[in-house]
CSV table of C-alpha atoms in Angstrom, one decimal:
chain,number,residue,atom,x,y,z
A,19,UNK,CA,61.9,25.7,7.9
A,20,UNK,CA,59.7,23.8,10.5
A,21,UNK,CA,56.4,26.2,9.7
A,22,UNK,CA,56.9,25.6,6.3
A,23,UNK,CA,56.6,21.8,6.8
A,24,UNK,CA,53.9,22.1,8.9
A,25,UNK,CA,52.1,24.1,6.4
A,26,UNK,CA,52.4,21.9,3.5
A,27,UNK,CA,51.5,18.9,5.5
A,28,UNK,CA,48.4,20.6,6.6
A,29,UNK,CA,47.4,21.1,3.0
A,30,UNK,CA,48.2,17.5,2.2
A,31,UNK,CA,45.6,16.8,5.1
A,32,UNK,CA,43.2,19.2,4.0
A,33,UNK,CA,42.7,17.9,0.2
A,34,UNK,CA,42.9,14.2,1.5
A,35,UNK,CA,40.3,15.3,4.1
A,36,UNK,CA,38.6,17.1,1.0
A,37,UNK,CA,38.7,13.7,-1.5
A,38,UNK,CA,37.3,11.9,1.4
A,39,UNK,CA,34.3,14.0,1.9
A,40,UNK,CA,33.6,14.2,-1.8
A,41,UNK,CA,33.5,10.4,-1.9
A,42,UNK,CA,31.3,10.3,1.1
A,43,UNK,CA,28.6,12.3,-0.6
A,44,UNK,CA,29.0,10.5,-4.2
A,45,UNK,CA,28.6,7.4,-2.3
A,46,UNK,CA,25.5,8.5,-0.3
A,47,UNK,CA,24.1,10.1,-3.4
A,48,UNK,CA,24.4,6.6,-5.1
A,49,UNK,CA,23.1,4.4,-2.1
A,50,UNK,CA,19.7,7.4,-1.9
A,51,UNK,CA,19.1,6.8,-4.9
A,52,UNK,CA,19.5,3.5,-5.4
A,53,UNK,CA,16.9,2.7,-2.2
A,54,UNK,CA,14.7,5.3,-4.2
A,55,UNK,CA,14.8,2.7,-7.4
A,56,UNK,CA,14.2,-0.3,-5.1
A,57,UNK,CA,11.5,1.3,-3.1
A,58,UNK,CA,9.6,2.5,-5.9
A,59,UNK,CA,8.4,-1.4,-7.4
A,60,UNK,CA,4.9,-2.7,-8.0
A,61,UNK,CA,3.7,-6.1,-8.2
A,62,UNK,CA,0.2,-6.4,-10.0
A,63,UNK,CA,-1.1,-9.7,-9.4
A,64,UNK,CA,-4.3,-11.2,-10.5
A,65,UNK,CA,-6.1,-12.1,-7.5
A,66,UNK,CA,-9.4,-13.8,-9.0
A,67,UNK,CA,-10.6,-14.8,-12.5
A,68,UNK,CA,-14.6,-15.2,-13.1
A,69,UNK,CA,-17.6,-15.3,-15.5
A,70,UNK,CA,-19.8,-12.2,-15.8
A,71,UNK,CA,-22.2,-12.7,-18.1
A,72,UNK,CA,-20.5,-15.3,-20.3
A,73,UNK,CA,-17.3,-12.9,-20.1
A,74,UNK,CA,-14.3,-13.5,-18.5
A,75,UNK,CA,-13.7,-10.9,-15.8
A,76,UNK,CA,-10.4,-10.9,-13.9
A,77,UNK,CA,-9.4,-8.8,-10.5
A,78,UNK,CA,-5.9,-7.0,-10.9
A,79,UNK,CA,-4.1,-5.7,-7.6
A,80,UNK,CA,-1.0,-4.1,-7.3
A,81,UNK,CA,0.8,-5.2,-4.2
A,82,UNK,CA,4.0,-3.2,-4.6
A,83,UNK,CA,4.8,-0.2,-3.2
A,84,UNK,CA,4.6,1.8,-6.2
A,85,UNK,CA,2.4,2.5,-8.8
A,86,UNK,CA,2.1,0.0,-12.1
A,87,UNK,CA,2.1,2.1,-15.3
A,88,UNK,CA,0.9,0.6,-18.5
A,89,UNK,CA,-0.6,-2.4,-18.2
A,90,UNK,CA,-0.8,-4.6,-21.1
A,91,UNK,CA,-2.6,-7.8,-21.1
A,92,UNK,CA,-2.1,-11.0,-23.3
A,93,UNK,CA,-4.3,-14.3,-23.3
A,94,UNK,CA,-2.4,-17.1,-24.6
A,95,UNK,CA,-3.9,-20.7,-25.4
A,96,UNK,CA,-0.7,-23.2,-26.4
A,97,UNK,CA,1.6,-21.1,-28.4
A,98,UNK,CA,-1.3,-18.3,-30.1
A,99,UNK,CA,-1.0,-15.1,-28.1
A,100,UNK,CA,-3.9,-12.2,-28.5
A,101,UNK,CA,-3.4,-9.3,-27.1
A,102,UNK,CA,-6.4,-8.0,-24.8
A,103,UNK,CA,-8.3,-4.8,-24.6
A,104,UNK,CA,-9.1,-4.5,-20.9
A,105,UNK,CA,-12.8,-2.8,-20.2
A,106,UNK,CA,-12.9,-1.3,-17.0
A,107,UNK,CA,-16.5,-0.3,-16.1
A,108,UNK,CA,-17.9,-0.8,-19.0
A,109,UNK,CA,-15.0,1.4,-21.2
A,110,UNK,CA,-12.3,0.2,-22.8
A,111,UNK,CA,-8.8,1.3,-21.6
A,112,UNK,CA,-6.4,2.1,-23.7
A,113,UNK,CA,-3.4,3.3,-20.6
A,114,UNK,CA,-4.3,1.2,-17.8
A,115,UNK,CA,-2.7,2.3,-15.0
A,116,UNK,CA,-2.8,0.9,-11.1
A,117,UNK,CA,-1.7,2.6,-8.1
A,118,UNK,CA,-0.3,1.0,-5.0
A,119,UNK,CA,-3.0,-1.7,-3.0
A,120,UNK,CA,-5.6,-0.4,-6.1
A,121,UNK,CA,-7.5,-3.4,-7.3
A,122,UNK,CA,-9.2,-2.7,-10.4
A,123,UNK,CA,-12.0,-5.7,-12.1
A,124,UNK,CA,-11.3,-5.8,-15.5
A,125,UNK,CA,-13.2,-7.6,-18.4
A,126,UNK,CA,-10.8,-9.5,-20.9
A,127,UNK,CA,-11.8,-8.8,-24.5
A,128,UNK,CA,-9.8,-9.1,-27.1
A,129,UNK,CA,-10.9,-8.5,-31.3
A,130,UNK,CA,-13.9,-8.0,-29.8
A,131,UNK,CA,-16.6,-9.2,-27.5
A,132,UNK,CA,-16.9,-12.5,-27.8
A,133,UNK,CA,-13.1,-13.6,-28.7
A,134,UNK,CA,-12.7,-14.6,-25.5
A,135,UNK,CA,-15.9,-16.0,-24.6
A,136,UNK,CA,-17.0,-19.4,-24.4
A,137,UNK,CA,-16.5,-20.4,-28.1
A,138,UNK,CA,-13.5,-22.5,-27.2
A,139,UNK,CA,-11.0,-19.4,-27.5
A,140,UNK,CA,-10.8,-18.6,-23.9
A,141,UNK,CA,-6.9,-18.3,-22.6
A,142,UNK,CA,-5.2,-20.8,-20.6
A,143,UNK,CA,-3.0,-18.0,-19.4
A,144,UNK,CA,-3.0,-14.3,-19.1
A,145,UNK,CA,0.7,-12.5,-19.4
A,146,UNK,CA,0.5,-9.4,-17.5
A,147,UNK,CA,3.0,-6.7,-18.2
A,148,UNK,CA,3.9,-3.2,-17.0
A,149,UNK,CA,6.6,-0.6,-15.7
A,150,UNK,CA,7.6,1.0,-12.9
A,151,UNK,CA,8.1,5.2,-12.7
A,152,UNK,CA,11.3,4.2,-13.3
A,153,UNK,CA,10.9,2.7,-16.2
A,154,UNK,CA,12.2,-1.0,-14.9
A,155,UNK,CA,9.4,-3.5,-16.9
A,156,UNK,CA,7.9,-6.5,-14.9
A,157,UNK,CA,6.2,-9.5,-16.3
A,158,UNK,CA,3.7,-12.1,-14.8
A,159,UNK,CA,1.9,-14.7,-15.5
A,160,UNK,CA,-1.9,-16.2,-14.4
A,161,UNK,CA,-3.3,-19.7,-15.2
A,162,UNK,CA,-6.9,-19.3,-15.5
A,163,UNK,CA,-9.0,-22.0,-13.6
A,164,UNK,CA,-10.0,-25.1,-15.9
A,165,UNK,CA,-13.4,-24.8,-15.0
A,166,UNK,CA,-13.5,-20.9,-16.4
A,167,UNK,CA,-12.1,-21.9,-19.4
A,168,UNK,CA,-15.0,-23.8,-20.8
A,169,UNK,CA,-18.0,-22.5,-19.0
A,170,UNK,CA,-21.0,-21.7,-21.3
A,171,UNK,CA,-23.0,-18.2,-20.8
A,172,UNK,CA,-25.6,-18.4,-18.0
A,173,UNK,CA,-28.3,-17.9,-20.9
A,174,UNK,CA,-27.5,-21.1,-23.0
A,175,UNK,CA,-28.2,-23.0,-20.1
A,176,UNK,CA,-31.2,-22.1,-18.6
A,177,UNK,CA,-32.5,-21.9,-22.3
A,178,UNK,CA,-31.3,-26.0,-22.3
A,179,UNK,CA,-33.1,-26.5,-18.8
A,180,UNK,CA,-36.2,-24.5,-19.9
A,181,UNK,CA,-37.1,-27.3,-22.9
A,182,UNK,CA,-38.3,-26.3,-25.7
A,183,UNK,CA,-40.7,-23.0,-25.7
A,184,UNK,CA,-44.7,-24.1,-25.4
């Protein structure tokens, strides 16, 4: 009778020890891939707006340590939002992708060349928004600098300090 006991508590020890491990590795399974999620995040920023030949041109960085998939870009001015075609060297881009510590300068167009030129349609701020390989979407935001906003194109005003043509 005593081997018997012994046996069936040994069992009773072997699936406990059993239910133990198997919550072990669920756990660690979560926890892996959990860190995988976290560690996998970009953060595009934009780092510096300017004017290239009467276009607004703005510098986008990703700062996170994973890559930025499908960048969209929005200029808003008050409550009017336009979405923006980015031109990256001199193409427009339809996927804009960056990967981690890419910077990538990027000319803001949207409906065309001159929508946000220096006709008085020029955003106030830029909406930023993309997803990680994860899919997790991310959303930012970039005031551009007052004195972008209204600059006129470098030819208009050397043709005003030239006078009038002799």
């Amino acid at each position: 009778m005593l081997g018997v006991m012994d046996l069936d508590l040994m069992e009773a020890c072997s699936v406990l020890s059993s239910i133990g491990t198997l919550a072990i590795a669920l756990t660690s399974w979560y926890q892996i891939r959990r860190d995988t999620q976290i560690g996998y995040v970009p953060m595009v920023v934009i780092d510096d707006f300017d004017r290239l030949d009467g276009e607004l041109v703005a510098e986008l960085r990703n700062y996170g340590t994973g890559p930025a998939l499908d960048v969209k870009l929005w200029g808003m001015r008050g409550k009017e939002r336009v979405p923006i075609a980015p031109v990256v060297e001199g193409r427009r881009v339809s996927g804009l992708h960056l990967a981690p510590a890419e910077a990538k300068r990027v000319h803001l167009a949207a409906g065309g060349p001159s929508r946000h030129g220096v006709d008085g349609n020029t955003p106030e701020v830029i909406v930023l928004r993309y997803q990680s390989v994860r899919g997790r979407r991310f959303e930012e935001r970039a005031e551009i600098p007052q004195d972008l906003r209204n600059v006129e194109p470098q030819s208009k005003l050397e043709r005003a300090r030239s006078g009038p043509p002799e």
